[in-house]
Amino acid sequence: MEQQPLELFPFLANTPYTEMTLSKGAWMFREHEGCGRIGFVIGGSVKIFKEHSSGRSITLYRLGPGDSCILSMSCAMANPIHQASAVVEEDCRVLTVTTDQFRSLMERSSEARDYVFGLFASRLTDVLLLLEEVVFRRMDERLASILLEHAVRRGSDEIHTTHEQLAEEAGTAREVVTRVLREFVSNGLVIVGRGVVTINDRKGLARIGR
Amino acid sequence: MEQQPLELFPFLANTPYTEMTLSKGAWMFREHEGCGRIGFVIGGSVKIFKEHSSGRSITLYRLGPGDSCILSMSCAMANPIHQASAVVEEDCRVLTVTTDQFRSLMERSSEARDYVFGLFASRLTDVLLLLEEVVFRRMDERLASILLEHAVRRGSDEIHTTHEQLAEEAGTAREVVTRVLREFVSNGLVIVGRGVVTINDRKGLARIGR
DNA sequence: ACGCTGACCGTGACGACGTCACCAAACCAT
DNA sequence: ATGGTTTGGTGACGTCGTCACGGTCAGCGT
């Protein structure tokens, strides 16, 4: 799994960077914070999300190896404030560069620019898709999709998570997750236990989640 | 109001472009379409929105003079499909360039790149803010904000729009707009007529809309 | 002036979702 | 074992989305 630092980001070759390890639960940045360094993920995963004073949250997307943080870049290039928070989900190795180094890299390297444009475009696409889901789709459909995504990411139909965490991911309340899961159970789509949801009928879930 | 073509986009000076006029109601592009030319708005306004098979829609943001279409650029640089639709709200003058010309411009001009980065960042910010509103805030709060925005944009407390149009903007149903407006009326915040909503108490609305 | 038509608005009923308050069961540390 | 914490279950109620109406008004043709 572990890669040489520059395999994923060859355009960083002539830029001074710092390699570091972040362990699960560490904050990469918080919403409304200014920008320190720009991170390029080599291994592990990072969850990008928004939270609200009511205590609810919603997950926007995740960073994996080869990703880097468009929100920090956005801070560096234009809007000086982070628009969401980032926390490490699985222990992470990241390269970081300063905002100045990043800006100069953007001037020098057309490869780096292509990478960043592509990243901007795909994050914008992600967020627009999420917005569409939130506005137009029902909770059972969204939760079905989320469960399937988890199964794919972890390569297992046993998803180790709590109703609370699923609610934070979907942007809803725990009680709603409980209700929807109860419905899924009674249709034989999943089996639930304390801290674990096991998918029992992938195709059935996929029919709901589209 | 009308500007010389290149005042707003000086970096287009050495790029062949086509100037054109689009009248109210014209489509700039539709969701799921590929990308033709990239538009730079000189005058008028364009509404960017998502629609759903159920008939509901939601407005993402608007383009005015000096703006240009990040979604088309995103198409040109990476993801080949538009992620939303665009329709002219007020008669528009736009400059357009081909995707090839745009790509070459990105290589040549650091001013153009700065402009596009800034645009990407601010649209991403807009969309994240909208997502936050949709997920966490109530309809009366959002509608209050929308009414105030309209008043500011048009410079008048008399907003000429229908419940249907407000619903499309907010991503909800007409009936919901009717209900919320009835509430506003009974609190003396607005006065409603056929095809018009008049703001009667800006501060009251602002308290609700934050 | 009259009636037609389409756009616009109002409303009640009901299901889906968010919130609150509270309780029950499972797990954990000592 | 016991007390505290984490997780899950539940009923009640308010908000929102959907459906099926029905009513009102503006504009238009005759």
Short mmCIF file of C-alpha atoms (C1' of nucleotides) in Angstrom, two decimals:
data_model
loop_
_atom_site.label_atom_id
_atom_site.label_comp_id
_atom_site.label_asym_id
_atom_site.label_seq_id
_atom_site.Cartn_x
_atom_site.Cartn_y
_atom_site.Cartn_z
CA MET A 1 0.00 0.00 0.00
CA GLU A 2 2.71 2.45 0.96
CA GLN A 3 4.20 4.35 -1.96
CA GLN A 4 7.35 6.29 -2.52
CA PRO A 5 6.49 9.89 -1.71
CA LEU A 6 6.76 11.24 -5.24
CA GLU A 7 5.16 8.44 -7.19
CA LEU A 8 1.73 9.94 -6.77
CA PHE A 9 2.82 13.56 -7.08
CA PRO A 10 5.73 13.73 -9.53
CA PHE A 11 5.27 17.47 -9.96
CA LEU A 12 6.46 17.99 -6.39
CA ALA A 13 9.96 16.81 -7.34
CA ASN A 14 11.55 20.27 -7.26
CA THR A 15 9.53 21.63 -4.40
CA PRO A 16 10.62 21.44 -0.76
CA TYR A 17 8.08 19.42 1.17
CA THR A 18 7.67 17.91 4.60
CA GLU A 19 6.56 14.34 5.04
CA MET A 20 4.46 13.57 8.07
CA THR A 21 2.22 11.00 9.67
CA LEU A 22 -1.21 11.77 11.08
CA SER A 23 -3.03 9.24 13.16
CA LYS A 24 -6.70 8.46 13.23
CA GLY A 25 -8.78 11.19 14.77
CA ALA A 26 -6.26 13.98 14.12
CA TRP A 27 -7.59 17.19 12.63
CA MET A 28 -6.07 18.30 9.34
CA PHE A 29 -7.93 21.60 9.57
CA ARG A 30 -11.18 23.04 10.85
CA GLU A 31 -13.81 25.12 9.18
CA HIS A 32 -13.25 28.90 9.43
CA GLU A 33 -9.54 28.38 10.08
CA GLY A 34 -6.96 30.03 7.89
CA CYS A 35 -4.60 28.01 5.77
CA GLY A 36 -1.27 26.67 6.97
CA ARG A 37 0.23 24.10 4.61
CA ILE A 38 -1.22 22.25 1.68
CA GLY A 39 -1.44 18.48 2.13
CA PHE A 40 -0.90 15.74 -0.47
CA VAL A 41 -2.10 12.33 0.71
CA ILE A 42 0.13 9.29 0.12
CA GLY A 43 -1.71 6.76 2.27
CA GLY A 44 -4.67 6.51 4.61
CA SER A 45 -7.88 8.48 4.36
CA VAL A 46 -9.28 11.82 5.45
CA LYS A 47 -12.92 12.77 5.86
CA ILE A 48 -14.02 16.24 4.74
CA PHE A 49 -17.24 17.37 6.35
CA LYS A 50 -19.36 20.24 7.57
CA GLU A 51 -20.77 20.48 11.05
CA HIS A 52 -23.48 22.64 12.50
CA SER A 53 -24.14 24.15 15.90
CA SER A 54 -27.14 21.83 16.28
CA GLY A 55 -24.66 18.95 16.49
CA ARG A 56 -25.51 17.52 13.10
CA SER A 57 -22.83 17.00 10.44
CA ILE A 58 -22.59 15.93 6.84
CA THR A 59 -19.68 14.26 5.07
CA LEU A 60 -18.73 15.95 1.80
CA TYR A 61 -16.14 13.50 0.44
CA ARG A 62 -12.99 11.65 1.41
CA LEU A 63 -9.33 12.00 0.47
CA GLY A 64 -7.31 8.89 -0.34
CA PRO A 65 -3.81 8.26 -1.75
CA GLY A 66 -3.20 10.61 -4.69
CA ASP A 67 -5.72 13.16 -3.45
CA SER A 68 -4.97 16.48 -1.95
CA CYS A 69 -6.92 19.13 -0.29
CA ILE A 70 -8.65 21.46 -2.66
CA LEU A 71 -10.10 23.49 0.18
CA SER A 72 -6.64 24.38 1.44
CA MET A 73 -5.61 25.28 -2.10
CA SER A 74 -8.69 27.40 -2.42
CA CYS A 75 -7.59 29.13 0.77
CA ALA A 76 -4.11 29.63 -0.59
CA MET A 77 -5.22 31.03 -3.95
CA ALA A 78 -8.32 33.05 -3.16
CA ASN A 79 -10.75 32.71 -0.27
CA PRO A 80 -8.59 32.79 2.88
CA ILE A 81 -10.86 30.63 5.06
CA HIS A 82 -11.49 26.90 5.06
CA GLN A 83 -15.07 26.03 4.11
CA ALA A 84 -15.19 22.69 5.92
CA SER A 85 -13.34 20.52 8.41
CA ALA A 86 -11.03 17.58 7.83
CA VAL A 87 -10.25 14.74 10.18
CA VAL A 88 -8.12 11.63 9.65
CA GLU A 89 -10.19 8.44 9.34
CA GLU A 90 -7.33 6.00 8.77
CA ASP A 91 -3.73 6.70 9.73
CA CYS A 92 -2.27 8.93 7.08
CA ARG A 93 1.00 9.78 5.41
CA VAL A 94 0.97 13.20 3.80
CA LEU A 95 3.38 15.54 2.10
CA THR A 96 2.86 19.17 2.94
CA VAL A 97 4.10 22.32 1.26
CA THR A 98 3.69 25.95 2.31
CA THR A 99 1.17 28.16 0.55
CA ASP A 100 4.00 30.21 -0.97
CA GLN A 101 5.66 27.11 -2.35
CA PHE A 102 2.34 25.99 -3.70
CA ARG A 103 1.69 29.29 -5.45
CA SER A 104 5.09 29.22 -7.05
CA LEU A 105 4.53 25.62 -8.11
CA MET A 106 1.35 26.72 -9.87
CA GLU A 107 3.36 29.25 -11.84
CA ARG A 108 6.13 26.85 -12.81
CA SER A 109 4.54 23.51 -13.49
CA SER A 110 1.86 22.89 -16.03
CA GLU A 111 1.57 19.34 -14.73
CA ALA A 112 0.75 20.62 -11.29
CA ARG A 113 -1.81 22.99 -12.78
CA ASP A 114 -3.49 20.21 -14.72
CA TYR A 115 -3.64 18.16 -11.56
CA VAL A 116 -5.18 20.98 -9.57
CA PHE A 117 -7.70 21.85 -12.27
CA GLY A 118 -8.77 18.25 -12.43
CA LEU A 119 -9.09 18.12 -8.68
CA PHE A 120 -11.14 21.31 -8.52
CA ALA A 121 -13.40 20.01 -11.23
CA SER A 122 -13.97 16.66 -9.62
CA ARG A 123 -14.58 18.04 -6.13
CA LEU A 124 -17.04 20.54 -7.53
CA THR A 125 -18.74 17.66 -9.27
CA ASP A 126 -18.80 15.63 -6.06
CA VAL A 127 -20.33 18.45 -4.08
CA LEU A 128 -22.93 19.20 -6.74
CA LEU A 129 -23.90 15.56 -6.81
CA LEU A 130 -24.19 15.51 -3.04
CA LEU A 131 -26.31 18.65 -3.12
CA GLU A 132 -28.60 17.04 -5.63
CA GLU A 133 -28.97 13.97 -3.45
CA VAL A 134 -29.69 16.00 -0.35
CA VAL A 135 -32.28 18.16 -2.07
CA PHE A 136 -34.11 15.59 -4.15
CA ARG A 137 -33.69 12.11 -2.70
CA ARG A 138 -35.20 10.36 0.26
CA MET A 139 -33.23 9.23 3.27
CA ASP A 140 -33.62 5.51 2.61
CA GLU A 141 -32.18 5.95 -0.89
CA ARG A 142 -29.23 7.94 0.40
CA LEU A 143 -28.53 5.57 3.24
CA ALA A 144 -28.62 2.60 0.91
CA SER A 145 -26.00 4.30 -1.29
CA ILE A 146 -23.86 5.13 1.71
CA LEU A 147 -23.90 1.55 2.97
CA LEU A 148 -22.94 0.23 -0.46
CA GLU A 149 -20.10 2.74 -0.74
CA HIS A 150 -18.74 1.63 2.61
CA ALA A 151 -18.90 -2.00 1.56
CA VAL A 152 -16.96 -1.21 -1.60
CA ARG A 153 -14.35 0.93 0.17
CA ARG A 154 -13.66 -1.63 2.84
CA GLY A 155 -14.14 -4.66 0.62
CA SER A 156 -16.55 -6.29 3.06
CA ASP A 157 -20.27 -6.48 3.60
CA GLU A 158 -19.73 -6.06 7.32
CA ILE A 159 -19.67 -2.36 8.02
CA HIS A 160 -18.30 -1.40 11.42
CA THR A 161 -20.02 1.83 12.27
CA THR A 162 -22.69 3.20 14.58
CA HIS A 163 -26.05 4.71 13.76
CA GLU A 164 -24.61 7.95 15.02
CA GLN A 165 -21.73 7.84 12.54
CA LEU A 166 -24.01 6.98 9.66
CA ALA A 167 -26.21 9.92 10.62
CA GLU A 168 -23.19 12.24 10.59
CA GLU A 169 -22.24 10.98 7.19
CA ALA A 170 -25.71 11.43 5.73
CA GLY A 171 -26.40 14.76 7.41
CA THR A 172 -29.38 13.52 9.37
CA ALA A 173 -30.22 12.48 12.93
CA ARG A 174 -29.41 9.18 14.60
CA GLU A 175 -33.08 8.38 15.16
CA VAL A 176 -33.73 8.66 11.45
CA VAL A 177 -30.93 6.20 10.70
CA THR A 178 -32.35 3.81 13.27
CA ARG A 179 -35.79 4.03 11.65
CA VAL A 180 -34.50 3.50 8.12
CA LEU A 181 -32.30 0.58 9.18
CA ARG A 182 -35.26 -1.03 10.94
CA GLU A 183 -37.11 -0.81 7.63
CA PHE A 184 -34.12 -2.36 5.81
CA VAL A 185 -33.97 -5.17 8.37
CA SER A 186 -37.63 -5.97 7.98
CA ASN A 187 -37.08 -6.24 4.23
CA GLY A 188 -34.09 -8.54 4.72
CA LEU A 189 -31.67 -6.07 3.15
CA VAL A 190 -29.30 -5.82 6.11
CA ILE A 191 -28.62 -7.34 9.51
CA VAL A 192 -27.78 -4.98 12.34
CA GLY A 193 -25.84 -5.51 15.53
CA ARG A 194 -24.29 -3.19 18.03
CA GLY A 195 -21.71 -1.20 16.11
CA VAL A 196 -22.09 -3.20 12.93
CA VAL A 197 -24.35 -3.27 9.89
CA THR A 198 -24.06 -6.30 7.62
CA ILE A 199 -25.35 -6.14 4.08
CA ASN A 200 -27.47 -9.16 3.33
CA ASP A 201 -28.89 -8.26 -0.09
CA ARG A 202 -26.64 -6.05 -2.19
CA LYS A 203 -28.94 -6.01 -5.16
CA GLY A 204 -31.92 -5.09 -3.06
CA LEU A 205 -30.00 -2.19 -1.53
CA ALA A 206 -28.75 -1.14 -4.95
CA ARG A 207 -32.33 -1.05 -6.25
CA ILE A 208 -33.18 1.43 -3.53
CA GLY A 209 -29.92 3.42 -3.70
CA ARG A 210 -29.87 3.56 -7.50
CA MET B 1 -23.97 49.39 -17.71
CA GLU B 2 -22.55 48.09 -20.97
CA GLN B 3 -18.77 47.64 -20.98
CA GLN B 4 -16.17 47.37 -23.65
CA PRO B 5 -15.71 43.65 -24.26
CA LEU B 6 -12.22 43.35 -22.84
CA GLU B 7 -12.50 45.63 -19.83
CA LEU B 8 -13.72 42.80 -17.65
CA PHE B 9 -11.51 40.11 -19.19
CA PRO B 10 -8.21 41.72 -20.21
CA PHE B 11 -6.54 38.32 -20.46
CA LEU B 12 -8.67 37.53 -23.51
CA ALA B 13 -6.87 40.23 -25.53
CA ASN B 14 -4.82 37.80 -27.63
CA THR B 15 -7.46 35.10 -27.91
CA PRO B 16 -9.96 34.91 -30.76
CA TYR B 17 -13.45 35.20 -29.31
CA THR B 18 -17.01 35.60 -30.52
CA GLU B 19 -19.28 38.21 -29.04
CA MET B 20 -22.94 37.34 -28.89
CA THR B 21 -26.25 38.34 -27.37
CA LEU B 22 -28.55 35.92 -25.58
CA SER B 23 -32.05 36.93 -24.69
CA LYS B 24 -34.03 36.10 -21.60
CA GLY B 25 -35.05 32.49 -21.43
CA ALA B 26 -32.28 31.22 -23.73
CA TRP B 27 -30.33 28.18 -22.56
CA MET B 28 -26.59 28.56 -22.21
CA PHE B 29 -26.24 24.81 -21.62
CA ARG B 30 -28.10 21.94 -20.05
CA GLU B 31 -27.04 19.40 -17.49
CA HIS B 32 -25.47 16.24 -18.95
CA GLU B 33 -24.58 18.05 -22.16
CA GLY B 34 -21.01 18.16 -23.38
CA CYS B 35 -19.12 21.39 -23.64
CA GLY B 36 -19.20 23.67 -26.65
CA ARG B 37 -17.70 27.07 -25.97
CA ILE B 38 -16.73 28.80 -22.76
CA GLY B 39 -18.72 31.95 -21.98
CA PHE B 40 -17.54 35.17 -20.34
CA VAL B 41 -20.40 37.42 -19.27
CA ILE B 42 -20.20 41.14 -20.03
CA GLY B 43 -23.76 42.15 -19.14
CA GLY B 44 -27.04 40.62 -18.00
CA SER B 45 -27.42 37.62 -15.76
CA VAL B 46 -27.54 33.85 -16.01
CA LYS B 47 -29.07 31.43 -13.53
CA ILE B 48 -27.22 28.18 -12.82
CA PHE B 49 -29.45 25.47 -11.42
CA LYS B 50 -30.16 21.80 -11.06
CA GLU B 51 -33.47 20.20 -11.92
CA HIS B 52 -34.93 16.84 -11.05
CA SER B 53 -37.31 14.49 -12.77
CA SER B 54 -39.87 15.20 -10.04
CA GLY B 55 -40.17 18.72 -11.44
CA ARG B 56 -38.38 20.41 -8.57
CA SER B 57 -35.31 22.58 -9.13
CA ILE B 58 -32.77 24.45 -7.08
CA THR B 59 -30.76 27.52 -8.03
CA LEU B 60 -27.04 27.17 -7.37
CA TYR B 61 -25.82 30.68 -8.12
CA ARG B 62 -25.98 33.40 -10.75
CA LEU B 63 -23.50 34.81 -13.25
CA GLY B 64 -23.25 38.56 -13.71
CA PRO B 65 -20.84 40.87 -15.59
CA GLY B 66 -17.26 39.71 -14.99
CA ASP B 67 -18.30 36.16 -14.25
CA SER B 68 -17.83 33.19 -16.44
CA CYS B 69 -18.92 29.67 -16.41
CA ILE B 70 -16.83 27.45 -14.22
CA LEU B 71 -18.90 24.41 -15.10
CA SER B 72 -18.03 24.75 -18.77
CA MET B 73 -14.38 25.18 -17.84
CA SER B 74 -14.59 22.12 -15.68
CA CYS B 75 -15.96 20.31 -18.73
CA ALA B 76 -13.16 21.60 -20.86
CA MET B 77 -10.37 20.68 -18.45
CA ALA B 78 -11.53 17.43 -16.88
CA ASN B 79 -15.04 16.08 -16.45
CA PRO B 80 -16.58 16.19 -19.94
CA ILE B 81 -20.20 16.69 -18.84
CA HIS B 82 -22.01 19.73 -17.47
CA GLN B 83 -23.15 19.22 -13.90
CA ALA B 84 -26.02 21.72 -14.01
CA SER B 85 -28.09 23.83 -16.39
CA ALA B 86 -27.83 27.50 -17.25
CA VAL B 87 -30.55 29.80 -18.51
CA VAL B 88 -30.47 33.53 -19.23
CA GLU B 89 -32.43 35.57 -16.67
CA GLU B 90 -31.72 39.03 -18.07
CA ASP B 91 -30.64 39.68 -21.64
CA CYS B 92 -26.98 38.90 -21.86
CA ARG B 93 -23.87 39.86 -23.76
CA VAL B 94 -21.19 37.20 -23.63
CA LEU B 95 -17.81 36.51 -25.16
CA THR B 96 -17.22 32.89 -26.04
CA VAL B 97 -14.05 30.99 -26.82
CA THR B 98 -13.58 27.38 -27.88
CA THR B 99 -12.37 24.80 -25.42
CA ASP B 100 -9.08 24.50 -27.33
CA GLN B 101 -8.52 28.21 -27.17
CA PHE B 102 -9.36 28.16 -23.49
CA ARG B 103 -6.88 25.39 -22.79
CA SER B 104 -4.14 27.20 -24.62
CA LEU B 105 -5.01 30.39 -22.76
CA MET B 106 -4.53 28.52 -19.48
CA GLU B 107 -1.04 27.56 -20.60
CA ARG B 108 -0.03 31.04 -21.73
CA SER B 109 -1.56 33.50 -19.31
CA SER B 110 -0.94 33.53 -15.61
CA GLU B 111 -3.57 36.27 -15.29
CA ALA B 112 -6.16 33.97 -16.81
CA ARG B 113 -5.09 31.19 -14.48
CA ASP B 114 -5.41 33.41 -11.44
CA TYR B 115 -8.85 34.45 -12.59
CA VAL B 116 -9.96 30.86 -13.08
CA PHE B 117 -8.55 29.67 -9.77
CA GLY B 118 -10.36 32.47 -8.00
CA LEU B 119 -13.55 31.57 -9.80
CA PHE B 120 -13.26 27.90 -8.96
CA ALA B 121 -12.63 28.73 -5.33
CA SER B 122 -15.53 31.11 -5.02
CA ARG B 123 -18.00 28.82 -6.76
CA LEU B 124 -16.95 25.92 -4.60
CA THR B 125 -17.48 28.18 -1.60
CA ASP B 126 -20.92 29.20 -2.88
CA VAL B 127 -21.99 25.64 -3.40
CA LEU B 128 -20.71 24.51 0.00
CA LEU B 129 -22.57 27.35 1.64
CA LEU B 130 -25.72 26.40 -0.22
CA LEU B 131 -25.31 22.78 0.80
CA GLU B 132 -24.97 23.83 4.40
CA GLU B 133 -28.14 25.90 4.18
CA VAL B 134 -30.09 23.10 2.58
CA VAL B 135 -28.96 20.52 5.11
CA PHE B 136 -29.15 22.50 8.31
CA ARG B 137 -31.58 25.40 7.98
CA ARG B 138 -35.33 25.63 7.91
CA MET B 139 -37.32 26.77 4.93
CA ASP B 140 -38.50 30.04 6.47
CA GLU B 141 -34.90 31.03 7.17
CA ARG B 142 -33.80 30.22 3.66
CA LEU B 143 -36.75 31.94 2.03
CA ALA B 144 -36.15 35.06 4.11
CA SER B 145 -32.54 35.13 2.84
CA ILE B 146 -33.66 34.61 -0.73
CA LEU B 147 -36.16 37.45 -0.57
CA LEU B 148 -33.55 39.80 0.87
CA GLU B 149 -31.05 38.83 -1.82
CA HIS B 150 -33.59 39.59 -4.51
CA ALA B 151 -34.32 42.95 -2.97
CA VAL B 152 -30.62 43.80 -2.94
CA ARG B 153 -29.99 42.58 -6.49
CA ARG B 154 -32.87 44.53 -7.96
CA GLY B 155 -32.57 47.48 -5.64
CA SER B 156 -36.24 47.37 -4.69
CA ASP B 157 -38.40 45.89 -1.98
CA GLU B 158 -40.96 44.92 -4.59
CA ILE B 159 -39.96 41.51 -5.87
CA HIS B 160 -41.68 40.46 -9.07
CA THR B 161 -41.79 36.71 -8.93
CA THR B 162 -44.22 33.88 -8.39
CA HIS B 163 -44.41 31.34 -5.59
CA GLU B 164 -43.45 28.77 -8.19
CA GLN B 165 -40.25 30.64 -9.09
CA LEU B 166 -39.30 31.10 -5.45
CA ALA B 167 -39.82 27.39 -4.90
CA GLU B 168 -37.53 26.60 -7.85
CA GLU B 169 -34.91 28.87 -6.42
CA ALA B 170 -35.10 27.36 -2.94
CA GLY B 171 -35.35 23.77 -4.07
CA THR B 172 -38.74 23.20 -2.52
CA ALA B 173 -42.38 22.96 -3.61
CA ARG B 174 -44.73 25.80 -4.41
CA GLU B 175 -47.09 24.86 -1.59
CA VAL B 176 -44.30 25.22 0.92
CA VAL B 177 -43.48 28.71 -0.34
CA THR B 178 -47.15 29.62 -0.05
CA ARG B 179 -47.26 28.39 3.53
CA VAL B 180 -44.10 30.20 4.58
CA LEU B 181 -45.18 33.43 2.90
CA ARG B 182 -48.55 33.23 4.66
CA GLU B 183 -46.62 33.04 7.92
CA PHE B 184 -44.50 36.04 6.90
CA VAL B 185 -47.63 38.00 6.01
CA SER B 186 -49.28 37.26 9.33
CA ASN B 187 -46.15 38.59 11.04
CA GLY B 188 -46.18 41.73 8.93
CA LEU B 189 -42.84 40.93 7.28
CA VAL B 190 -44.06 41.01 3.69
CA ILE B 191 -47.12 41.86 1.62
CA VAL B 192 -48.03 39.48 -1.17
CA GLY B 193 -49.92 40.04 -4.38
CA ARG B 194 -50.36 38.09 -7.55
CA GLY B 195 -46.86 37.78 -8.99
CA VAL B 196 -45.29 40.12 -6.46
CA VAL B 197 -43.88 39.96 -2.95
CA THR B 198 -43.19 43.26 -1.21
CA ILE B 199 -40.85 43.39 1.74
CA ASN B 200 -42.42 45.34 4.56
CA ASP B 201 -39.94 44.75 7.37
CA ARG B 202 -36.38 44.19 6.24
CA LYS B 203 -34.99 43.89 9.72
CA GLY B 204 -37.59 41.35 10.72
CA LEU B 205 -36.78 39.26 7.68
CA ALA B 206 -33.07 39.61 8.33
CA ARG B 207 -33.54 38.35 11.87
CA ILE B 208 -35.08 35.19 10.47
CA GLY B 209 -32.70 34.85 7.51
CA ARG B 210 -29.60 35.59 9.58
"C1'" DA C 1 -69.32 42.92 -22.36
"C1'" DC C 2 -68.90 38.07 -22.20
"C1'" DG C 3 -66.83 33.85 -21.68
"C1'" DC C 4 -62.53 30.98 -22.27
"C1'" DT C 5 -58.14 29.71 -21.00
"C1'" DG C 6 -54.03 29.49 -18.67
"C1'" DA C 7 -51.36 31.14 -14.92
"C1'" DC C 8 -51.30 31.76 -10.16
"C1'" DC C 9 -52.59 30.87 -5.53
"C1'" DG C 10 -54.95 28.41 -1.30
"C1'" DT C 11 -55.84 24.36 1.28
"C1'" DG C 12 -56.45 19.85 3.66
"C1'" DA C 13 -54.61 15.31 4.17
"C1'" DC C 14 -50.89 12.39 4.66
"C1'" DG C 15 -46.22 10.43 4.49
"C1'" DA C 16 -41.15 11.52 5.33
"C1'" DC C 17 -37.93 13.71 8.21
"C1'" DG C 18 -35.91 16.37 12.35
"C1'" DT C 19 -36.13 17.09 17.29
"C1'" DC C 20 -36.89 16.10 21.98
"C1'" DA C 21 -37.26 13.43 26.02
"C1'" DC C 22 -36.55 9.39 27.95
"C1'" DC C 23 -35.49 4.59 28.53
"C1'" DA C 24 -33.13 -0.03 27.74
"C1'" DA C 25 -29.46 -2.83 26.59
"C1'" DA C 26 -24.64 -3.75 25.77
"C1'" DC C 27 -19.98 -2.78 26.86
"C1'" DC C 28 -16.13 -1.21 29.82
"C1'" DA C 29 -13.16 -0.13 33.76
"C1'" DT C 30 -12.18 -0.87 38.29
"C1'" DA D 1 -20.21 -7.24 40.57
"C1'" DT D 2 -21.14 -2.42 39.95
"C1'" DG D 3 -21.45 1.99 38.17
"C1'" DG D 4 -20.70 4.76 34.15
"C1'" DT D 5 -20.55 5.20 29.19
"C1'" DT D 6 -21.84 4.12 24.64
"C1'" DT D 7 -25.16 2.58 21.68
"C1'" DG D 8 -29.74 1.74 20.22
"C1'" DG D 9 -35.15 2.01 20.61
"C1'" DT D 10 -39.40 4.60 20.97
"C1'" DG D 11 -43.37 7.88 21.09
"C1'" DA D 12 -44.80 12.51 20.36
"C1'" DC D 13 -44.79 16.47 17.81
"C1'" DG D 14 -43.43 20.11 14.47
"C1'" DT D 15 -41.64 20.99 9.66
"C1'" DC D 16 -41.46 19.78 4.96
"C1'" DG D 17 -42.75 17.32 0.44
"C1'" DT D 18 -46.54 15.43 -2.22
"C1'" DC D 19 -51.06 14.93 -3.94
"C1'" DA D 20 -55.46 16.29 -5.25
"C1'" DC D 21 -58.26 19.43 -5.42
"C1'" DG D 22 -60.65 24.05 -6.03
"C1'" DG D 23 -60.67 29.04 -6.45
"C1'" DT D 24 -59.21 33.54 -8.46
"C1'" DC D 25 -57.34 36.63 -11.56
"C1'" DA D 26 -55.38 38.52 -16.15
"C1'" DG D 27 -55.46 38.49 -20.82
"C1'" DC D 28 -57.56 37.50 -25.10
"C1'" DG D 29 -60.83 36.77 -28.82
"C1'" DT D 30 -65.32 37.54 -30.35
#
